[in-house]
Coordinates of C-alpha atoms in Angstrom, one line a residue:
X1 CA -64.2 66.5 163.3
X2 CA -65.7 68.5 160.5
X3 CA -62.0 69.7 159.4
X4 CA -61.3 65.8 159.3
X5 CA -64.2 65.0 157.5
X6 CA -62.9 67.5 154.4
X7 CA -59.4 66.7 154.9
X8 CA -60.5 62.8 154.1
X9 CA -62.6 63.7 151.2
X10 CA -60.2 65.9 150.1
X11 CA -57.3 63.2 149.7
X12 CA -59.8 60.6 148.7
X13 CA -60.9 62.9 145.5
X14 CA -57.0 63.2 144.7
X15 CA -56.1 59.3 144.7
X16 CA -59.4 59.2 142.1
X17 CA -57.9 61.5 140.3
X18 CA -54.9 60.1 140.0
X19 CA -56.1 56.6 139.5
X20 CA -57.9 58.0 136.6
X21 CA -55.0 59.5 135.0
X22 CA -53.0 56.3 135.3
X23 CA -55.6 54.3 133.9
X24 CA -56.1 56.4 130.8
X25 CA -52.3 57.1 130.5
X26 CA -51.7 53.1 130.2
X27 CA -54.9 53.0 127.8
X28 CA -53.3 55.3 125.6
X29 CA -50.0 53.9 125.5
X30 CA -51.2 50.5 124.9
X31 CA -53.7 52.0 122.2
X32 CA -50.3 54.0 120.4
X33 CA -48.5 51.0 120.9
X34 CA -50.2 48.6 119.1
X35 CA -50.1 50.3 115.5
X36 CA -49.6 47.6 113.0
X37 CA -49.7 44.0 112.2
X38 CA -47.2 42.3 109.6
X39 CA -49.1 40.3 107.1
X40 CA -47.2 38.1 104.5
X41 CA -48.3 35.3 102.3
X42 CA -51.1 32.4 103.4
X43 CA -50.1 29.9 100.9
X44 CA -46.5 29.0 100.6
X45 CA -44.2 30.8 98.1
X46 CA -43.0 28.9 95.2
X47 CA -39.2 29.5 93.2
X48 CA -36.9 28.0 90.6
X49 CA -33.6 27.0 91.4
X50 CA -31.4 29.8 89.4
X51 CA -34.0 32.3 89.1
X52 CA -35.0 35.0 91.2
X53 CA -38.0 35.0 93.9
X54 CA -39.4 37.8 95.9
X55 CA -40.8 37.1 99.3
X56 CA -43.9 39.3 100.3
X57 CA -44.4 41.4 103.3
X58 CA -45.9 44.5 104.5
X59 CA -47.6 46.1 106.8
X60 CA -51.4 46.8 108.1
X61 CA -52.5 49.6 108.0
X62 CA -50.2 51.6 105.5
X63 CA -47.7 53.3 107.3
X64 CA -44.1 54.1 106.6
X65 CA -41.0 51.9 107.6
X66 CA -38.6 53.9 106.2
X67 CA -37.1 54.2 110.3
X68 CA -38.4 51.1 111.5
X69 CA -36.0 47.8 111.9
X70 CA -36.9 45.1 109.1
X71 CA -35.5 41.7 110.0
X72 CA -35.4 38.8 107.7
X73 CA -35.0 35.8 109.8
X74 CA -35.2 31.8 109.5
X75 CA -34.0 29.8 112.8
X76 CA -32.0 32.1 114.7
X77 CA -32.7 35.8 115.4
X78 CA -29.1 37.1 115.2
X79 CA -28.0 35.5 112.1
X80 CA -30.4 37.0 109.8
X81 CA -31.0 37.0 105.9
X82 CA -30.7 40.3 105.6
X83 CA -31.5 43.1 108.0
X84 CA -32.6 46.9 107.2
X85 CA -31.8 49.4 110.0
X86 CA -31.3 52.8 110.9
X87 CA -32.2 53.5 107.0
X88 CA -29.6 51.0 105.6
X89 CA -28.7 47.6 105.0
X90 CA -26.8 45.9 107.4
X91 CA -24.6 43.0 106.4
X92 CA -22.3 42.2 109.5
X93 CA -24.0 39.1 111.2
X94 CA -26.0 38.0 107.5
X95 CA -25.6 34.4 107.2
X96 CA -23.2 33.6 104.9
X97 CA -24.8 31.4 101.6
X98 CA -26.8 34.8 101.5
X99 CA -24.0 37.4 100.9
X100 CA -24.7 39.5 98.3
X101 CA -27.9 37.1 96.9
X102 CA -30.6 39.4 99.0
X103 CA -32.1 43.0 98.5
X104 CA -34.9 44.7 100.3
X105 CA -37.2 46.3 97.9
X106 CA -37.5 49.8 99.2
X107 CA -39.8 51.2 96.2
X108 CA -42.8 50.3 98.8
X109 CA -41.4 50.6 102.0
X110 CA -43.3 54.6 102.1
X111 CA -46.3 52.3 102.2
X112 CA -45.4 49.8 104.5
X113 CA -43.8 47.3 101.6
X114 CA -40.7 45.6 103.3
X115 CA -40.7 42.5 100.5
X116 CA -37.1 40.5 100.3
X117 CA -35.6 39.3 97.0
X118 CA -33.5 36.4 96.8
X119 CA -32.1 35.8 93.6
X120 CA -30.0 32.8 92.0
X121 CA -32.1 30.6 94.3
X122 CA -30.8 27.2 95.8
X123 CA -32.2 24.3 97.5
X124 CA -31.1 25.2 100.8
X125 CA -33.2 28.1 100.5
X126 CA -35.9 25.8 101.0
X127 CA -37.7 26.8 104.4
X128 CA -39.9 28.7 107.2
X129 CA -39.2 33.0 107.1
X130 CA -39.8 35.3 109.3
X131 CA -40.8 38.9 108.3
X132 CA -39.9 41.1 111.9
X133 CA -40.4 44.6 111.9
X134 CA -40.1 46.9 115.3
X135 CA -40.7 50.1 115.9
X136 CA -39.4 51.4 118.9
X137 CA -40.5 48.9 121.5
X138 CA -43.4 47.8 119.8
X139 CA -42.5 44.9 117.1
X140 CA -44.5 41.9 115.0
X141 CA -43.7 39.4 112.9
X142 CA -45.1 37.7 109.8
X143 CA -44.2 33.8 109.3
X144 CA -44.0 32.1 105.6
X145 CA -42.5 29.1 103.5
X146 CA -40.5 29.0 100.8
X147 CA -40.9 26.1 98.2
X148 CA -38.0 25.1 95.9
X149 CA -37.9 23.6 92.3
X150 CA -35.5 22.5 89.8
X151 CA -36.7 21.0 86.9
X152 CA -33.8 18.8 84.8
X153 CA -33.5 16.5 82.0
X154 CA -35.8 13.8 81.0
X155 CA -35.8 10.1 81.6
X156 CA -33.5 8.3 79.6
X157 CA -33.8 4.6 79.2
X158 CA -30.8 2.1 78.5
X159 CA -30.1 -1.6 78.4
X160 CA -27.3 -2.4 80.7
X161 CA -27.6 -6.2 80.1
X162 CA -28.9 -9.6 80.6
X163 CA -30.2 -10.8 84.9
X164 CA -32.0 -12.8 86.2
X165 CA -33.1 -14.2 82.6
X166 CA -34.6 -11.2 81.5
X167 CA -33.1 -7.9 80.1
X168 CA -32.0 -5.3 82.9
X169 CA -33.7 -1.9 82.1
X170 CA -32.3 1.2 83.3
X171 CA -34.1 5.0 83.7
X172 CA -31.4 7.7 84.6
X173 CA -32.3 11.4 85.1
X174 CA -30.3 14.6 86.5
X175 CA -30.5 18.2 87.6
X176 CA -34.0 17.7 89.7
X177 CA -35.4 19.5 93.3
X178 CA -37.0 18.0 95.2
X179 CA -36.4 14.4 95.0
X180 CA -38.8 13.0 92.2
X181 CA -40.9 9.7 91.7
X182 CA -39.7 7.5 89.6
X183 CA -42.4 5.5 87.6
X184 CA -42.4 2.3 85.5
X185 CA -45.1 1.6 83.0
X186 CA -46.4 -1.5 80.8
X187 CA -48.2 -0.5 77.6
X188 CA -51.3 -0.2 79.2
X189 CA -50.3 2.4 81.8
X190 CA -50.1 0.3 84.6
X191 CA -47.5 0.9 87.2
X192 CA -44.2 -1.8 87.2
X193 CA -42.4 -2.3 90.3
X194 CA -38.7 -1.3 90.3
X195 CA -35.9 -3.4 91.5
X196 CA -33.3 -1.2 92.3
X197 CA -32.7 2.5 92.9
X198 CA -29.8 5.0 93.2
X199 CA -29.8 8.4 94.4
X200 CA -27.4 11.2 94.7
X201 CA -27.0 15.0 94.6
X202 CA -24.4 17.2 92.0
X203 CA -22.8 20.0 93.4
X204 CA -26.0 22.3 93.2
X205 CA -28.1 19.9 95.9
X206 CA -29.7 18.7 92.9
X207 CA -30.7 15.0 92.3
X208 CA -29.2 12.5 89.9
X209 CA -31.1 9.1 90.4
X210 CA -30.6 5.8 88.9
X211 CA -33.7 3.4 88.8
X212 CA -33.7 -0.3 86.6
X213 CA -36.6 -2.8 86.4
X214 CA -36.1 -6.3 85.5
X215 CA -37.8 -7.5 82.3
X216 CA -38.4 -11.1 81.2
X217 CA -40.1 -12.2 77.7
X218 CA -43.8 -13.1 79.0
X219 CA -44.3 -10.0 80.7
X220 CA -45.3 -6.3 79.1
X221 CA -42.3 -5.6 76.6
X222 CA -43.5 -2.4 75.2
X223 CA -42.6 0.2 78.8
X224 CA -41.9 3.7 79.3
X225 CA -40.1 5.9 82.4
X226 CA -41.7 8.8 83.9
X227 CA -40.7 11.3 86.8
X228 CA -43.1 12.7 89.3
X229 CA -43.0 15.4 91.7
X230 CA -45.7 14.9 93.7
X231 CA -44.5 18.4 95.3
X232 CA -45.3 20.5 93.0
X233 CA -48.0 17.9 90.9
X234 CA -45.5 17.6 87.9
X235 CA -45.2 14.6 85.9
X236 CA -42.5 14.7 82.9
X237 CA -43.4 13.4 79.6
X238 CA -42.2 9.6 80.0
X239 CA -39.4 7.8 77.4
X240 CA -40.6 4.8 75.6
X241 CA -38.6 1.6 75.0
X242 CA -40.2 -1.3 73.1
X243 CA -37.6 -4.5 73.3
X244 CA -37.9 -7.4 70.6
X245 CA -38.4 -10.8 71.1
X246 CA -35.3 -11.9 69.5
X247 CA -33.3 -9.6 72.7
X248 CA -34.4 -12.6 75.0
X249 CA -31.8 -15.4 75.7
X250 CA -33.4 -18.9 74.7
X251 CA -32.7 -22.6 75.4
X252 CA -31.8 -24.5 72.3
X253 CA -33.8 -27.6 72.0
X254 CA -30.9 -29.0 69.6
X255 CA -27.9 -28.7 71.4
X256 CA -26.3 -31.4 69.1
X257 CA -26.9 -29.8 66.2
X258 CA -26.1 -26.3 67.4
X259 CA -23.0 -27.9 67.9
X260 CA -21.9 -29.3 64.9
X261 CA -23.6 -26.2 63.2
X262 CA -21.1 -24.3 65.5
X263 CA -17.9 -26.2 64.4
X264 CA -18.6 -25.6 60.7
X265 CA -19.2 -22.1 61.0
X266 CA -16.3 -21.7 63.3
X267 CA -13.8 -22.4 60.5
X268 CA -16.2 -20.6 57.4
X269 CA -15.7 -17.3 60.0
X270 CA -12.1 -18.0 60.5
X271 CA -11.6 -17.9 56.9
X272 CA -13.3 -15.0 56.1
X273 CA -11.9 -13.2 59.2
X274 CA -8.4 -13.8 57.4
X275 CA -9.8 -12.2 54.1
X276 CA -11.5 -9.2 56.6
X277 CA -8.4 -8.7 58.0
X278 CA -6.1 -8.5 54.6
X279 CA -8.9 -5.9 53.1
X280 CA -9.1 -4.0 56.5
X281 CA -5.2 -3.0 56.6
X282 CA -5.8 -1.4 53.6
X283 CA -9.7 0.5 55.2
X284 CA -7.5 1.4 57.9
X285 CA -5.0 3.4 55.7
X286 CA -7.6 4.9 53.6
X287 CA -9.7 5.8 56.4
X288 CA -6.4 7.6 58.1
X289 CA -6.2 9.1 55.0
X290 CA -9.3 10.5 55.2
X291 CA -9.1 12.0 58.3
X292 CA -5.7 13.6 57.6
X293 CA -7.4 15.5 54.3
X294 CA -10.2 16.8 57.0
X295 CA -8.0 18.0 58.9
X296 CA -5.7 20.1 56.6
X297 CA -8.8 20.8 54.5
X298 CA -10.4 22.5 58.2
X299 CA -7.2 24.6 58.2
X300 CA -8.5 26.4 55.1
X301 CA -11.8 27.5 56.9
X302 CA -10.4 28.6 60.6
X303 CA -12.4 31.7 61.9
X304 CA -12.2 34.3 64.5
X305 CA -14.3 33.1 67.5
X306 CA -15.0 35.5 70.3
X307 CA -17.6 35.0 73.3
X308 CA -20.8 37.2 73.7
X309 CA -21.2 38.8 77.4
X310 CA -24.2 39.0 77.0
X311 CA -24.8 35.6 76.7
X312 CA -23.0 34.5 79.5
X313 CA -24.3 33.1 82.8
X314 CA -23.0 35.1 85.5
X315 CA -20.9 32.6 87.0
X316 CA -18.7 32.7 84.2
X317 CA -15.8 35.5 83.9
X318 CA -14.8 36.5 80.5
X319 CA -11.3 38.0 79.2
X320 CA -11.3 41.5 77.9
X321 CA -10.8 40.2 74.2
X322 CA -13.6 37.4 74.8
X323 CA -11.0 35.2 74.5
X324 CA -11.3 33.3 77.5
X325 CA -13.7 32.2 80.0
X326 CA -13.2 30.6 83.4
X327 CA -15.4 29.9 86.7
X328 CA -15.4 33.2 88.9
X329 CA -14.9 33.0 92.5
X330 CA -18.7 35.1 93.3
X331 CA -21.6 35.3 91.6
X332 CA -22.1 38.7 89.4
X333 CA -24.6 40.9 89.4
X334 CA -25.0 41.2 85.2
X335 CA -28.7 42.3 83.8
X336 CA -30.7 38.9 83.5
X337 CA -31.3 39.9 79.7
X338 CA -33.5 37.2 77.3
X339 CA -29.9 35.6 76.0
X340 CA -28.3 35.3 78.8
X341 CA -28.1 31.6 80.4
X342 CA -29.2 31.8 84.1
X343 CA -29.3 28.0 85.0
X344 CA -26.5 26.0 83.1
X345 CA -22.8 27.8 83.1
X346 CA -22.5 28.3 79.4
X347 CA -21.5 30.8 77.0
X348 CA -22.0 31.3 73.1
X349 CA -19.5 33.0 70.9
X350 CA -20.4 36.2 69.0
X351 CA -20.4 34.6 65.8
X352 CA -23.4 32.5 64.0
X353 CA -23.0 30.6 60.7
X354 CA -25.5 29.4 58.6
X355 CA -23.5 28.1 55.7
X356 CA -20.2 26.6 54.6
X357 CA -17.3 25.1 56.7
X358 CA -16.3 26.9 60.0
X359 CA -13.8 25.9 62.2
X360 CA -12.2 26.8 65.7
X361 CA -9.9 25.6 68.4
X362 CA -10.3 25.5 72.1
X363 CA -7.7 25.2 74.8
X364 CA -8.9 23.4 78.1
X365 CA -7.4 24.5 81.5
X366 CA -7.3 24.6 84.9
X367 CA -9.1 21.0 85.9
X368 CA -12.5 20.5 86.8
X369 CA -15.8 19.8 84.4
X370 CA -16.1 21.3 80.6
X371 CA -18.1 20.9 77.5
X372 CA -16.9 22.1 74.1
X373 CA -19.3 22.3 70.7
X374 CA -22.0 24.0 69.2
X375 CA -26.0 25.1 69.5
X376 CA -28.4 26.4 67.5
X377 CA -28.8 30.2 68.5
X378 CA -32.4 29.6 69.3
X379 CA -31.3 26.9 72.4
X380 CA -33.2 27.5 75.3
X381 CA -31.5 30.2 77.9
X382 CA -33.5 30.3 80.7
X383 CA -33.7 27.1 83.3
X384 CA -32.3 23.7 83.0
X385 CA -31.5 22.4 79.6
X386 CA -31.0 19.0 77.5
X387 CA -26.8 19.0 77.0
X388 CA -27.9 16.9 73.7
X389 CA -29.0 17.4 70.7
X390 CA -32.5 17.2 71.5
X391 CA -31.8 20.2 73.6
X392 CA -30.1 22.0 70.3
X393 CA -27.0 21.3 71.9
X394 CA -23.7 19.1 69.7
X395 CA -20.6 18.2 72.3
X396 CA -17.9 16.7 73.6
X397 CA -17.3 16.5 77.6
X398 CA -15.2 16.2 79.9
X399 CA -16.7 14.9 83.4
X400 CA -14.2 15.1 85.8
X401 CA -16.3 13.7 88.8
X402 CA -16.7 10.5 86.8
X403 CA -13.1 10.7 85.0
X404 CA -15.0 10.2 82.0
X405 CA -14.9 11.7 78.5
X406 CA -18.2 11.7 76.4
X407 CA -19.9 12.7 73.3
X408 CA -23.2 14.5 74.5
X409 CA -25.5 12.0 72.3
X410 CA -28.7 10.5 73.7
X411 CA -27.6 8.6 75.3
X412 CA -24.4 10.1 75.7
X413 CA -21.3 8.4 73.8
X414 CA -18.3 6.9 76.4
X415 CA -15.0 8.0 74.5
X416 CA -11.6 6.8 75.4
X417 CA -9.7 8.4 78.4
X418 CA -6.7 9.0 76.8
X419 CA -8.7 10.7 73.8
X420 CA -9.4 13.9 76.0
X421 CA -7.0 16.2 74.6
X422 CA -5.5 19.8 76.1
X423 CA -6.7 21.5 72.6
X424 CA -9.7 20.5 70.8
X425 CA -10.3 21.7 66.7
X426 CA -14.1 22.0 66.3
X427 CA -15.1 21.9 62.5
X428 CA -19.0 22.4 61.7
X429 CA -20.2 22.0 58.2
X430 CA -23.5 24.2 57.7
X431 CA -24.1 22.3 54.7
X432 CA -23.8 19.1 55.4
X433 CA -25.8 19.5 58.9
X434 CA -22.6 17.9 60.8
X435 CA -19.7 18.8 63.3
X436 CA -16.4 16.8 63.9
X437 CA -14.2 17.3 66.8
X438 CA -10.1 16.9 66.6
X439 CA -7.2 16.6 68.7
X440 CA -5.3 19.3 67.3
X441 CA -2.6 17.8 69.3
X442 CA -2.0 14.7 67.4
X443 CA -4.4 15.9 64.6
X444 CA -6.7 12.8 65.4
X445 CA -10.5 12.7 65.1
X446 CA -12.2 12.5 68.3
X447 CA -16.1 12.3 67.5
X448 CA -18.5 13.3 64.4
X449 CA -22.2 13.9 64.8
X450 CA -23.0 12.1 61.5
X451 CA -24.8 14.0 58.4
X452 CA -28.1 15.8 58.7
X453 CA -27.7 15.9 62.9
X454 CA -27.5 19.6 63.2
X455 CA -30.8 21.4 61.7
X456 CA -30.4 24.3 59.0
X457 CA -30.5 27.4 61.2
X458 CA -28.1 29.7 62.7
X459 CA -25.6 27.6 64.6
X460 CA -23.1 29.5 67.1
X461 CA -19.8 28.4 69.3
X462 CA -20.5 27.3 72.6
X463 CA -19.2 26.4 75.9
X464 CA -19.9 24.7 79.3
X465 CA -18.0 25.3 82.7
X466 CA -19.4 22.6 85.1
X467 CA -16.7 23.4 87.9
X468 CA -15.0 26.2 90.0
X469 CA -11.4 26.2 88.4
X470 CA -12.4 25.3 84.8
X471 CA -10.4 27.3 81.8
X472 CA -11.7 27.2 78.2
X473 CA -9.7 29.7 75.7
X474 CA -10.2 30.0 71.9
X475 CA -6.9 30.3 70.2
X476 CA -6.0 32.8 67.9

């Protein structure tokens, strides 16, 4: 009985034992285990559509990922934005509209660092992240929102016409993210109801929208049109319109007399549309006459044009001369340098004058949407621009979408169909502060920004690409 007694104890002591060393075995696994957390941004990340953006993460405490797996992730776990593994990028299951647009930023990543660049930005980049890094078994994950932005051009109000017996008001705007407010204000800053609204989106995901108000005589003539983005709390300066009284249509109270009145003047304007019409056949041929002595007087004063790479946004792909530009299949990776344009796809040529008479021709190829003209070389580079003159900005364009060729004024200028030519003359003269487009086809003027329009300060050659498969090349 005794020998039983210490047998017992004996295997009771052992099954302590080894209870013990389980118990601290798991403790100490779970303890190694759980080594970091991943911490990213509380407050959601804000970018610009076309810009860059870096999205934040790392890891608690400092430690090393340099061998760890660093997943960038929105819905789905397999397709990931871009994936870090075995010490290098990975790039075989990335979701396409990210290829070659990501980078992990490995300066850090010694210290834990695993933030994610995204760069030419888009509004389907809006979202949720997730930040997953695993080592081993053991893996956490970081969750955070990106907010997009795209700020474009400014309201621009027009009169389309004459409804409901008042004057039909229009406020158009472009190139915005998200979807703005549109607001109508009387002279005293109160909100006007608007009676119609039209939305769509360009070829970026950006939004074009179309909003009129109905005006009548007794109400508030004096209004103005202002965009809100209650997103990001940004309101644009508004565009103020003050309409006459004389715009209104009125009742005659002497409908007799208007009538009688109406006969005589009839025949006194049929006269002197006769005499008009004599003297006019000989404006006609003086003012042909003109134009031709433009024309060969620009011959005189062609130049050399050639585009500047640096200036050019990297959409764009440029000939080796600098001859020619065109739309490129993939975005390039080109040094995002002060001059270069990063929003719109333009381009400036090499050359700036100052004084004088310059001019240049431009062949147009290949389809799609183009601008041809000139800027001042301080026009803004960065972010959306004004294609206008308030923007620094003199052109003609073709918008293929519409099937509509234009003068870039402000409002912009509808030109005739059959005027958009396959080779446009530009002739700017620096002294008179104007520029004048020709067909050099049929050597017919096209459209002059009058006198004074252009400022005196360096003015340079430039071009817009609005479409994949647009051609612009300056001739010899």
């Amino acid at each position: 009985m005794k020998g039983l007694s210490i047998c017992h104890s004996s295997r009771a002591s052992s099954s302590l034992l080894d209870f013990i060393i389980f118990f601290m075995t798991f403790y100490i696994h779970n303890l190694e285990s759980a080594r970091f957390t991943v911490i990213g941004p509380d407050q959601p990340v804000t970018a610009i559509v076309g810009e860059d953006t870096v999205l934040l993460c790392h890891l608690s405490p400092k430690m090393s990922a340099e061998n760890m797996e660093v997943r960038w992730f929105r819905s789905e776990f397999t397709w990931f934005v871009h994936l870090y593994q075995h010490g290098k990028d990975e790039y075989e299951q990335q979701m396409p509209e990210y290829h070659e647009r990501t980078e992990l930023l490995k300066a850090g990543i010694m210290d834990g660092n695993v933030a994610l660049r995204i760069v030419n930005v888009r509004p389907s980049d809006e979202g949720e992240y997730r930040c997953f890094v695993q080592d081993g078994v053991f893996h956490e994950e970081a969750v955070l929102e990106l907010m997009v932005e795209a700020s474009g051009s400014a309201p621009q109000i027009s009169v389309e016409g004459y409804q409901d017996g008042g004057i039909r008001m229009v406020c158009q705007l472009a190139g915005w993210y998200p979807e703005p407010e549109v607001l109508w204000r009387d002279r005293s800053g109160q909100l006007l109801s608007s009676s119609t609204k039209t939305k769509s989106k360009d070829g970026r995901g950006l939004f074009e929208i179309k909003s009129s108000i109905i005006i009548t005589e007794n109400s508030n003539q004096n209004l103005s049109c202002s965009i809100r983005n209650s997103y990001f709390s940004l309101e644009k300066e508004p565009s103020t319109f003050y309409i006459s009284d004389f715009f209104f249509p009125r009742m005659s109270p002497w409908p007799v007399v208007c009538s009688v009145t109406l006969v005589i003047l009839l025949v006194f304007i049929s006269l002197t549309l006769f005499l008009f019409k004599l003297r006019g056949k000989h404006l006609d041929t003086i003012s042909k006459l003109q134009v031709d002595l433009e024309w060969r007087r620009s011959l005189s004063n062609a130049v050399n044009v050639t585009l500047d790479p640096d200036t050019a946004h990297p959409d764009l792909v440029l000939s080796e001369g600098g001859k020619c530009v065109r739309w490129g299949d993939t975005w390039q990776r080109l040094s995002n340098n002060p001059e270069r344009f990063n929003y719109w796809e333009c381009v400036l040529g090499c050359e700036g004058f100052t004084s004088g008479r310059h001019c240049w021709e431009v062949e147009v190829g290949g389809g799609g949407c183009w601008a041809v003209g000139v800027a001042r070389e301080s026009v803004r580079r960065k972010g959306g621009i004004s294609l206008s003159p308030e923007g620094g900005i003199w052109a003609v364009e073709w918008d293929w979408w519409k099937d509509q060729f234009r003068a870039l004024t402000s409002p912009v200028t509808p030109l005739p169909v059959s005027r958009a030519p396959s080779r446009i003359q530009v002739c700017l003269d620096c002294d008179r502060g104007q520029v004048t487009f020709i067909d050099a086809g049929d050597e017919a003027s096209i459209f002059t920004f009058p006198p004074g329009s252009i400022p005196g300060e360096r003015i340079r050659p430039w071009l817009w690409l609005g479409s994949l498969g647009s051609q612009l090349r300056l001739c010899p």
